[in-house]
Amino acid sequence: MASSLASPSPTSSFIRNKKDLGVSAFPSTSQIAIQKCKKQASKKIVSVMAPQQSQRKPATTGSVKTGMTTTEKILAKASEKPRLSPGDNVWVNVDILMTHDVCGPGSIGIFKKEFGQNAKVWDREKIVIIPDHYIFTSDERANRNVDILRDFCAEQNIKYFYDIKDLSNFKANPDYKGVCHVALAQEGHCRPGEVLLGTDSHTCTAGAFGQFATGIGNTDAGFVLGTGKLLLKVPPTLRFVMDGEMPPYLLAKDLILQIIGEISVAGATYKAMEFVGTTVESLNMEERMTLCNMVVEAGGKNGVVPADSTTFKYLEGKTSLPYEPVYSDAQASYLSEYRFDISKLEPLVAKPHSPDNRALARECKDVKVDRVYIGSCTGGKTEDFLAAAKVF
């Protein structure tokens, strides 16, 4: 199965087809080259009721291979199926479950209710628990959430619990890792070809590593805690081809705002968003994480960037576990394909009150800014703070 899931050298296929991209430059955000994949379907009715036939003999010409996307391949491997198609419902084996101080107590409560007060989790080394929301506060209820996590991790002997202890003056103990999505990457829990689930909508950030990563609710998380499995529906894939050299004044946030502005906040509802092209290949891992982080703002189930040398280099020294990257087949079927010339893109902003309320930054130059917030799950990575420091 392993050999059928991986395709050689995805990067070379992108470069080989670069001359045929047909990318159009767009001076404004509305003028963008969008190419939709057209599926030809016959409308001719062959038979209302198939006549009875004798048992068909096996074909002698070999099996017909139908291509799969990266997302379909990962879920096929995780469900131990030879192939999957969009709409299939399958039980997948989970590689990593992440929860934090907001949803962790609820997930733990459901786990104990359904599996028993003395039940043990399915794998103490595949659960990552990160307090990162209710911290540096004197609120007793917020602190109680972290206490519940702490007690549960001690009870279950959870290997990866990044505890937070307030040392005063906004200082934390060395074990604390910050924003959960950033910590997952920095601590080596994001690996190509795997399935990572988390009780946070922005768990899709980890798709930057060529894995299937998506957010789930407390009930699902409670079930995963006990079984290590979850029933998932295979999403269709939207493909976003971004080519051209990134101007120095652009960040990945501009790229994803451009996309969301084009397809709307509902344009990728329960769909996978696959990002490819020379521009994507030039991004570092933190910028790829930004790209995947906001697919949920378009309604996406998951985002994914093909793993490459940049991915592998980032993972060096962060994980000792083996992993197997997979890549979309050349004949894979996409619901739609969008193409962008990033070299012509200008800095963008999302105006109130929606991520798809996109505008050019220069169109908002007269807007008075009272306060700037830097951080959180989309912009809380080292590269984001460095970019802000350059501006200041």
Short mmCIF file of C-alpha atoms in Angstrom, two decimals:
data_model
loop_
_atom_site.label_atom_id
_atom_site.label_comp_id
_atom_site.label_asym_id
_atom_site.label_seq_id
_atom_site.Cartn_x
_atom_site.Cartn_y
_atom_site.Cartn_z
CA MET A 1 0.00 0.00 0.00
CA ALA A 2 2.84 2.39 0.81
CA SER A 3 4.13 2.46 -2.74
CA SER A 4 0.70 3.18 -4.16
CA LEU A 5 0.13 6.12 -1.86
CA ALA A 6 3.22 8.13 -2.66
CA SER A 7 4.03 9.73 -5.98
CA PRO A 8 7.61 10.68 -6.81
CA SER A 9 8.84 14.24 -6.95
CA PRO A 10 5.74 16.43 -6.73
CA THR A 11 7.87 19.53 -7.17
CA SER A 12 9.15 18.42 -10.53
CA SER A 13 5.63 18.03 -11.86
CA PHE A 14 4.84 21.61 -10.89
CA ILE A 15 7.94 22.94 -12.64
CA ARG A 16 7.42 20.76 -15.67
CA ASN A 17 3.96 22.19 -16.23
CA LYS A 18 4.87 25.78 -15.46
CA LYS A 19 4.79 26.84 -19.11
CA ASP A 20 1.23 25.66 -19.40
CA LEU A 21 -0.10 27.52 -16.37
CA GLY A 22 -1.80 30.27 -18.32
CA VAL A 23 -1.46 32.67 -15.39
CA SER A 24 -2.99 36.10 -15.89
CA ALA A 25 -1.68 39.17 -14.13
CA PHE A 26 -4.27 41.15 -12.23
CA PRO A 27 -3.75 44.83 -11.35
CA SER A 28 -6.73 44.81 -8.97
CA THR A 29 -8.17 42.16 -6.69
CA SER A 30 -11.19 41.58 -8.89
CA GLN A 31 -9.17 40.70 -11.97
CA ILE A 32 -7.93 37.24 -11.22
CA ALA A 33 -7.39 34.22 -13.40
CA ILE A 34 -9.69 31.47 -12.26
CA GLN A 35 -9.81 28.21 -14.07
CA LYS A 36 -12.51 25.75 -13.07
CA CYS A 37 -12.04 22.10 -13.81
CA LYS A 38 -14.83 20.96 -16.06
CA LYS A 39 -16.21 17.49 -15.65
CA GLN A 40 -17.92 15.98 -18.64
CA ALA A 41 -20.88 13.91 -17.63
CA SER A 42 -23.22 12.10 -20.01
CA LYS A 43 -26.90 12.96 -19.53
CA LYS A 44 -28.05 10.05 -21.63
CA ILE A 45 -30.20 7.54 -19.73
CA VAL A 46 -28.83 4.12 -20.55
CA SER A 47 -31.22 2.02 -18.50
CA VAL A 48 -33.90 2.69 -15.92
CA MET A 49 -33.65 -0.83 -14.54
CA ALA A 50 -30.66 -2.97 -15.35
CA PRO A 51 -31.60 -6.35 -16.82
CA GLN A 52 -30.51 -9.48 -15.02
CA GLN A 53 -27.07 -10.62 -16.09
CA SER A 54 -24.94 -13.64 -15.47
CA GLN A 55 -21.99 -13.26 -13.13
CA ARG A 56 -19.33 -11.10 -14.74
CA LYS A 57 -15.91 -12.62 -15.19
CA PRO A 58 -12.88 -10.75 -13.81
CA ALA A 59 -11.21 -8.32 -16.18
CA THR A 60 -8.03 -9.59 -17.76
CA THR A 61 -6.54 -6.23 -18.66
CA GLY A 62 -5.65 -5.21 -15.09
CA SER A 63 -7.18 -2.74 -12.69
CA VAL A 64 -7.99 0.82 -13.75
CA LYS A 65 -6.23 3.31 -11.48
CA THR A 66 -8.11 6.49 -10.58
CA GLY A 67 -6.01 9.29 -9.15
CA MET A 68 -6.43 10.62 -5.63
CA THR A 69 -5.64 13.96 -4.04
CA THR A 70 -3.30 14.31 -1.07
CA THR A 71 -6.23 14.53 1.34
CA GLU A 72 -7.88 11.44 -0.13
CA LYS A 73 -4.62 9.48 0.07
CA ILE A 74 -3.97 10.38 3.70
CA LEU A 75 -7.48 9.37 4.73
CA ALA A 76 -7.22 6.19 2.66
CA LYS A 77 -4.04 5.21 4.46
CA ALA A 78 -5.52 6.10 7.85
CA SER A 79 -8.64 4.04 7.16
CA GLU A 80 -6.71 1.14 5.60
CA LYS A 81 -8.61 1.49 2.32
CA PRO A 82 -7.04 1.08 -1.13
CA ARG A 83 -8.78 4.21 -2.39
CA LEU A 84 -11.36 6.80 -1.39
CA SER A 85 -13.57 9.32 -3.15
CA PRO A 86 -15.19 12.53 -1.91
CA GLY A 87 -18.31 11.75 0.10
CA ASP A 88 -17.07 8.41 1.45
CA ASN A 89 -17.50 7.94 5.19
CA VAL A 90 -14.66 6.06 6.84
CA TRP A 91 -13.27 5.26 10.27
CA VAL A 92 -9.78 6.73 10.42
CA ASN A 93 -6.96 5.94 12.81
CA VAL A 94 -5.83 9.15 14.49
CA ASP A 95 -2.09 9.85 14.80
CA ILE A 96 -2.31 12.88 17.12
CA LEU A 97 -5.12 14.38 19.21
CA MET A 98 -4.58 17.87 20.58
CA THR A 99 -6.74 19.62 23.13
CA HIS A 100 -6.29 22.73 25.25
CA ASP A 101 -7.69 24.47 28.30
CA VAL A 102 -10.86 25.69 26.58
CA CYS A 103 -12.19 22.35 25.30
CA GLY A 104 -10.03 19.89 27.22
CA PRO A 105 -12.15 19.74 30.40
CA GLY A 106 -15.33 19.10 28.37
CA SER A 107 -13.62 16.42 26.28
CA ILE A 108 -12.27 14.75 29.40
CA GLY A 109 -15.72 14.83 30.99
CA ILE A 110 -17.28 13.11 27.98
CA PHE A 111 -14.47 10.54 27.90
CA LYS A 112 -15.03 9.61 31.56
CA LYS A 113 -18.80 9.55 31.19
CA GLU A 114 -18.78 7.23 28.18
CA PHE A 115 -15.77 5.03 28.92
CA GLY A 116 -15.77 5.03 32.72
CA GLN A 117 -14.19 7.02 35.53
CA ASN A 118 -11.20 4.68 35.61
CA ALA A 119 -10.81 4.27 31.85
CA LYS A 120 -7.41 4.74 30.22
CA VAL A 121 -6.82 6.73 27.04
CA TRP A 122 -6.07 4.82 23.86
CA ASP A 123 -2.44 5.98 23.65
CA ARG A 124 -0.82 8.32 26.14
CA GLU A 125 1.93 9.23 23.65
CA LYS A 126 -0.46 10.34 20.89
CA ILE A 127 -2.29 12.93 22.98
CA VAL A 128 -0.94 16.48 23.19
CA ILE A 129 -2.41 18.83 25.79
CA ILE A 130 -1.50 22.53 25.74
CA PRO A 131 -2.92 25.23 28.03
CA ASP A 132 -2.81 28.44 25.99
CA HIS A 133 -6.06 30.40 26.41
CA TYR A 134 -6.86 30.76 30.11
CA ILE A 135 -3.45 31.82 31.34
CA PHE A 136 -1.96 34.77 33.24
CA THR A 137 -5.30 35.43 34.90
CA SER A 138 -6.57 35.48 38.47
CA ASP A 139 -9.98 34.17 37.42
CA GLU A 140 -10.63 31.07 39.51
CA ARG A 141 -12.81 29.36 36.90
CA ALA A 142 -10.20 29.87 34.21
CA ASN A 143 -7.53 28.47 36.49
CA ARG A 144 -9.78 25.53 37.29
CA ASN A 145 -9.77 24.54 33.60
CA VAL A 146 -6.00 24.27 33.66
CA ASP A 147 -6.16 22.35 36.95
CA ILE A 148 -8.45 19.77 35.31
CA LEU A 149 -5.93 19.27 32.52
CA ARG A 150 -3.10 18.96 35.02
CA ASP A 151 -4.95 16.34 37.08
CA PHE A 152 -5.95 14.35 33.99
CA CYS A 153 -2.41 14.30 32.58
CA ALA A 154 -1.04 13.07 35.91
CA GLU A 155 -3.75 10.40 36.13
CA GLN A 156 -3.20 9.18 32.56
CA ASN A 157 0.56 9.74 32.49
CA ILE A 158 0.20 11.84 29.32
CA LYS A 159 3.64 12.20 27.77
CA TYR A 160 3.12 15.54 26.03
CA PHE A 161 1.60 18.00 28.50
CA TYR A 162 3.00 21.51 28.14
CA ASP A 163 2.04 22.87 31.53
CA ILE A 164 1.79 26.56 32.32
CA LYS A 165 2.89 27.95 35.63
CA ASP A 166 2.64 31.67 36.27
CA LEU A 167 5.94 32.91 37.66
CA SER A 168 4.52 36.47 37.88
CA ASN A 169 5.36 39.51 35.76
CA PHE A 170 4.14 37.60 32.68
CA LYS A 171 6.85 35.00 33.02
CA ALA A 172 6.12 31.33 32.42
CA ASN A 173 7.92 28.11 33.20
CA PRO A 174 10.16 26.64 30.46
CA ASP A 175 7.69 23.82 29.75
CA TYR A 176 5.08 26.28 28.50
CA LYS A 177 5.03 26.48 24.69
CA GLY A 178 2.52 29.23 23.85
CA VAL A 179 -0.11 29.04 21.12
CA CYS A 180 -1.12 25.40 20.63
CA HIS A 181 -0.89 25.42 16.83
CA VAL A 182 2.61 26.88 16.88
CA ALA A 183 3.67 24.52 19.67
CA LEU A 184 2.47 21.46 17.73
CA ALA A 185 4.84 22.38 14.91
CA GLN A 186 7.79 23.48 17.02
CA GLU A 187 7.67 20.37 19.19
CA GLY A 188 7.59 17.97 16.23
CA HIS A 189 3.98 16.74 16.44
CA CYS A 190 3.18 17.70 12.83
CA ARG A 191 4.33 15.06 10.36
CA PRO A 192 3.60 14.51 6.64
CA GLY A 193 1.01 11.88 5.75
CA GLU A 194 -0.55 11.72 9.22
CA VAL A 195 -3.97 12.58 10.68
CA LEU A 196 -3.96 15.28 13.37
CA LEU A 197 -7.19 16.29 15.08
CA GLY A 198 -7.66 19.06 17.63
CA THR A 199 -10.42 20.69 19.64
CA ASP A 200 -9.82 24.02 17.94
CA SER A 201 -11.06 25.26 14.58
CA HIS A 202 -7.56 26.39 13.59
CA THR A 203 -6.05 22.93 13.94
CA CYS A 204 -6.04 23.06 10.13
CA THR A 205 -2.79 25.05 10.55
CA ALA A 206 -0.87 21.76 10.66
CA GLY A 207 -1.86 21.00 7.07
CA ALA A 208 1.22 23.04 6.15
CA PHE A 209 3.19 19.86 6.85
CA GLY A 210 1.40 17.79 4.21
CA GLN A 211 -0.92 16.11 6.69
CA PHE A 212 -4.67 15.98 7.25
CA ALA A 213 -5.42 18.32 10.14
CA THR A 214 -8.83 19.59 11.19
CA GLY A 215 -10.77 20.80 14.20
CA ILE A 216 -13.31 18.64 16.03
CA GLY A 217 -15.78 19.12 18.89
CA ASN A 218 -15.63 17.92 22.47
CA THR A 219 -17.83 14.88 21.85
CA ASP A 220 -15.64 13.66 19.01
CA ALA A 221 -12.53 14.35 21.06
CA GLY A 222 -13.92 12.34 23.97
CA PHE A 223 -14.48 9.41 21.60
CA VAL A 224 -10.97 9.71 20.16
CA LEU A 225 -9.49 9.76 23.67
CA GLY A 226 -11.00 6.34 24.26
CA THR A 227 -10.62 4.70 20.85
CA GLY A 228 -8.07 6.54 18.72
CA LYS A 229 -10.57 6.53 15.85
CA LEU A 230 -13.11 8.89 14.32
CA LEU A 231 -15.70 8.65 11.55
CA LEU A 232 -14.93 11.25 8.87
CA LYS A 233 -16.42 12.12 5.51
CA VAL A 234 -13.88 12.53 2.73
CA PRO A 235 -14.00 16.13 1.44
CA PRO A 236 -13.65 17.14 -2.21
CA THR A 237 -10.56 19.23 -2.95
CA LEU A 238 -10.17 22.78 -4.25
CA ARG A 239 -6.76 23.39 -5.81
CA PHE A 240 -5.06 26.79 -5.57
CA VAL A 241 -2.08 27.27 -7.88
CA MET A 242 0.03 30.29 -6.89
CA ASP A 243 2.98 31.24 -9.06
CA GLY A 244 5.28 34.23 -9.29
CA GLU A 245 7.88 35.76 -7.01
CA MET A 246 6.54 37.15 -3.73
CA PRO A 247 7.20 40.90 -3.47
CA PRO A 248 9.05 41.74 -0.22
CA TYR A 249 6.05 43.65 1.12
CA LEU A 250 3.75 40.62 1.00
CA LEU A 251 3.12 37.92 3.59
CA ALA A 252 1.19 34.67 3.40
CA LYS A 253 -1.68 36.48 5.14
CA ASP A 254 -2.12 38.51 1.94
CA LEU A 255 -2.32 35.30 -0.08
CA ILE A 256 -5.04 33.71 2.01
CA LEU A 257 -7.01 36.98 2.22
CA GLN A 258 -6.90 37.16 -1.57
CA ILE A 259 -8.26 33.62 -1.81
CA ILE A 260 -11.00 34.12 0.78
CA GLY A 261 -11.98 37.37 -0.90
CA GLU A 262 -12.43 35.45 -4.16
CA ILE A 263 -14.35 32.42 -2.91
CA SER A 264 -16.09 33.98 0.17
CA VAL A 265 -16.29 32.71 3.74
CA ALA A 266 -18.52 29.86 2.55
CA GLY A 267 -16.63 29.06 -0.63
CA ALA A 268 -14.79 26.04 0.75
CA THR A 269 -17.42 24.65 3.11
CA TYR A 270 -16.40 21.07 4.00
CA LYS A 271 -13.78 21.05 1.28
CA ALA A 272 -10.04 20.49 1.31
CA MET A 273 -7.94 23.43 0.11
CA GLU A 274 -4.71 22.32 -1.54
CA PHE A 275 -2.00 24.96 -2.11
CA VAL A 276 0.66 24.42 -4.79
CA GLY A 277 2.84 26.40 -7.18
CA THR A 278 6.22 28.12 -7.22
CA THR A 279 5.10 30.78 -4.74
CA VAL A 280 4.02 28.18 -2.19
CA GLU A 281 7.27 26.29 -2.68
CA SER A 282 9.20 29.46 -1.82
CA LEU A 283 7.40 29.97 1.51
CA ASN A 284 9.01 28.94 4.78
CA MET A 285 7.10 26.67 7.15
CA GLU A 286 5.69 29.48 9.28
CA GLU A 287 4.24 31.23 6.23
CA ARG A 288 2.74 27.94 5.02
CA MET A 289 1.15 27.58 8.46
CA THR A 290 -0.45 31.01 8.04
CA LEU A 291 -1.82 29.92 4.67
CA CYS A 292 -3.42 26.78 6.10
CA ASN A 293 -4.50 28.41 9.36
CA MET A 294 -7.23 30.45 7.73
CA VAL A 295 -8.86 27.83 5.50
CA VAL A 296 -11.52 27.51 8.19
CA GLU A 297 -12.37 31.18 7.57
CA ALA A 298 -13.50 30.01 4.13
CA GLY A 299 -15.42 27.11 5.64
CA GLY A 300 -12.74 24.60 4.70
CA LYS A 301 -12.41 21.19 6.31
CA ASN A 302 -8.63 21.20 5.96
CA GLY A 303 -5.80 22.86 4.12
CA VAL A 304 -2.72 21.08 2.82
CA VAL A 305 0.66 21.99 1.34
CA PRO A 306 2.73 19.20 -0.27
CA ALA A 307 5.70 18.24 1.88
CA ASP A 308 9.07 19.07 0.34
CA SER A 309 12.68 19.76 1.30
CA THR A 310 11.60 22.81 3.31
CA THR A 311 9.28 20.59 5.35
CA PHE A 312 11.85 17.89 5.90
CA LYS A 313 14.54 20.36 6.95
CA TYR A 314 12.18 21.98 9.46
CA LEU A 315 11.44 18.59 11.01
CA GLU A 316 15.11 17.70 11.46
CA GLY A 317 15.79 17.36 15.16
CA LYS A 318 12.12 17.89 16.05
CA THR A 319 10.85 14.33 15.67
CA SER A 320 12.44 10.91 15.61
CA LEU A 321 9.27 9.15 14.48
CA PRO A 322 9.15 7.90 10.88
CA TYR A 323 6.66 9.47 8.50
CA GLU A 324 5.59 8.90 4.91
CA PRO A 325 4.61 11.92 2.80
CA VAL A 326 1.99 11.45 0.11
CA TYR A 327 1.19 13.59 -2.92
CA SER A 328 -1.71 14.15 -5.27
CA ASP A 329 -1.70 12.04 -8.42
CA ALA A 330 -1.41 13.79 -11.77
CA GLN A 331 -4.85 12.44 -12.70
CA ALA A 332 -6.48 13.41 -9.38
CA SER A 333 -9.90 15.03 -9.63
CA TYR A 334 -10.47 18.50 -8.18
CA LEU A 335 -13.77 20.22 -7.65
CA SER A 336 -12.29 23.52 -8.87
CA GLU A 337 -8.90 25.01 -9.63
CA TYR A 338 -7.86 28.63 -9.09
CA ARG A 339 -4.70 30.22 -10.48
CA PHE A 340 -2.94 33.35 -9.23
CA ASP A 341 0.00 35.49 -10.34
CA ILE A 342 1.28 36.54 -6.93
CA SER A 343 3.90 38.92 -8.36
CA LYS A 344 1.08 41.37 -9.15
CA LEU A 345 -0.65 41.13 -5.76
CA GLU A 346 -0.81 44.14 -3.44
CA PRO A 347 -1.00 44.14 0.38
CA LEU A 348 -4.53 43.39 1.56
CA VAL A 349 -6.68 43.88 4.62
CA ALA A 350 -9.92 42.30 5.77
CA LYS A 351 -12.32 45.07 6.76
CA PRO A 352 -15.05 44.59 9.38
CA HIS A 353 -16.87 42.40 9.89
CA SER A 354 -15.85 39.43 7.78
CA PRO A 355 -12.60 37.84 6.53
CA ASP A 356 -13.91 38.01 2.96
CA ASN A 357 -14.50 41.78 3.14
CA ARG A 358 -11.22 42.24 1.32
CA ALA A 359 -9.69 45.55 0.32
CA LEU A 360 -6.34 46.83 -0.87
CA ALA A 361 -4.32 48.30 1.99
CA ARG A 362 -3.88 51.56 0.08
CA GLU A 363 -7.64 51.90 -0.14
CA CYS A 364 -7.73 52.07 3.68
CA LYS A 365 -4.85 54.51 4.14
CA ASP A 366 -7.09 57.15 5.71
CA VAL A 367 -8.43 54.81 8.39
CA LYS A 368 -7.14 55.79 11.83
CA VAL A 369 -5.68 52.87 13.77
CA ASP A 370 -5.97 53.10 17.57
CA ARG A 371 -4.58 49.73 18.58
CA VAL A 372 -2.72 46.89 16.90
CA TYR A 373 -2.87 43.31 18.19
CA ILE A 374 -0.04 40.97 17.27
CA GLY A 375 -0.20 37.30 18.13
CA SER A 376 -2.84 34.60 18.43
CA CYS A 377 -2.94 31.51 16.24
CA THR A 378 -2.61 33.16 12.81
CA GLY A 379 0.00 35.79 13.60
CA GLY A 380 1.75 34.51 16.72
CA LYS A 381 4.76 32.87 15.12
CA THR A 382 8.34 34.11 15.31
CA GLU A 383 8.27 35.33 11.70
CA ASP A 384 5.16 37.40 12.45
CA PHE A 385 6.81 39.23 15.33
CA LEU A 386 9.92 39.86 13.24
CA ALA A 387 7.78 41.30 10.44
CA ALA A 388 6.05 43.62 12.92
CA ALA A 389 9.38 44.68 14.36
CA LYS A 390 10.60 45.71 10.90
CA VAL A 391 7.59 47.97 10.49
CA PHE A 392 7.93 49.54 13.93
#
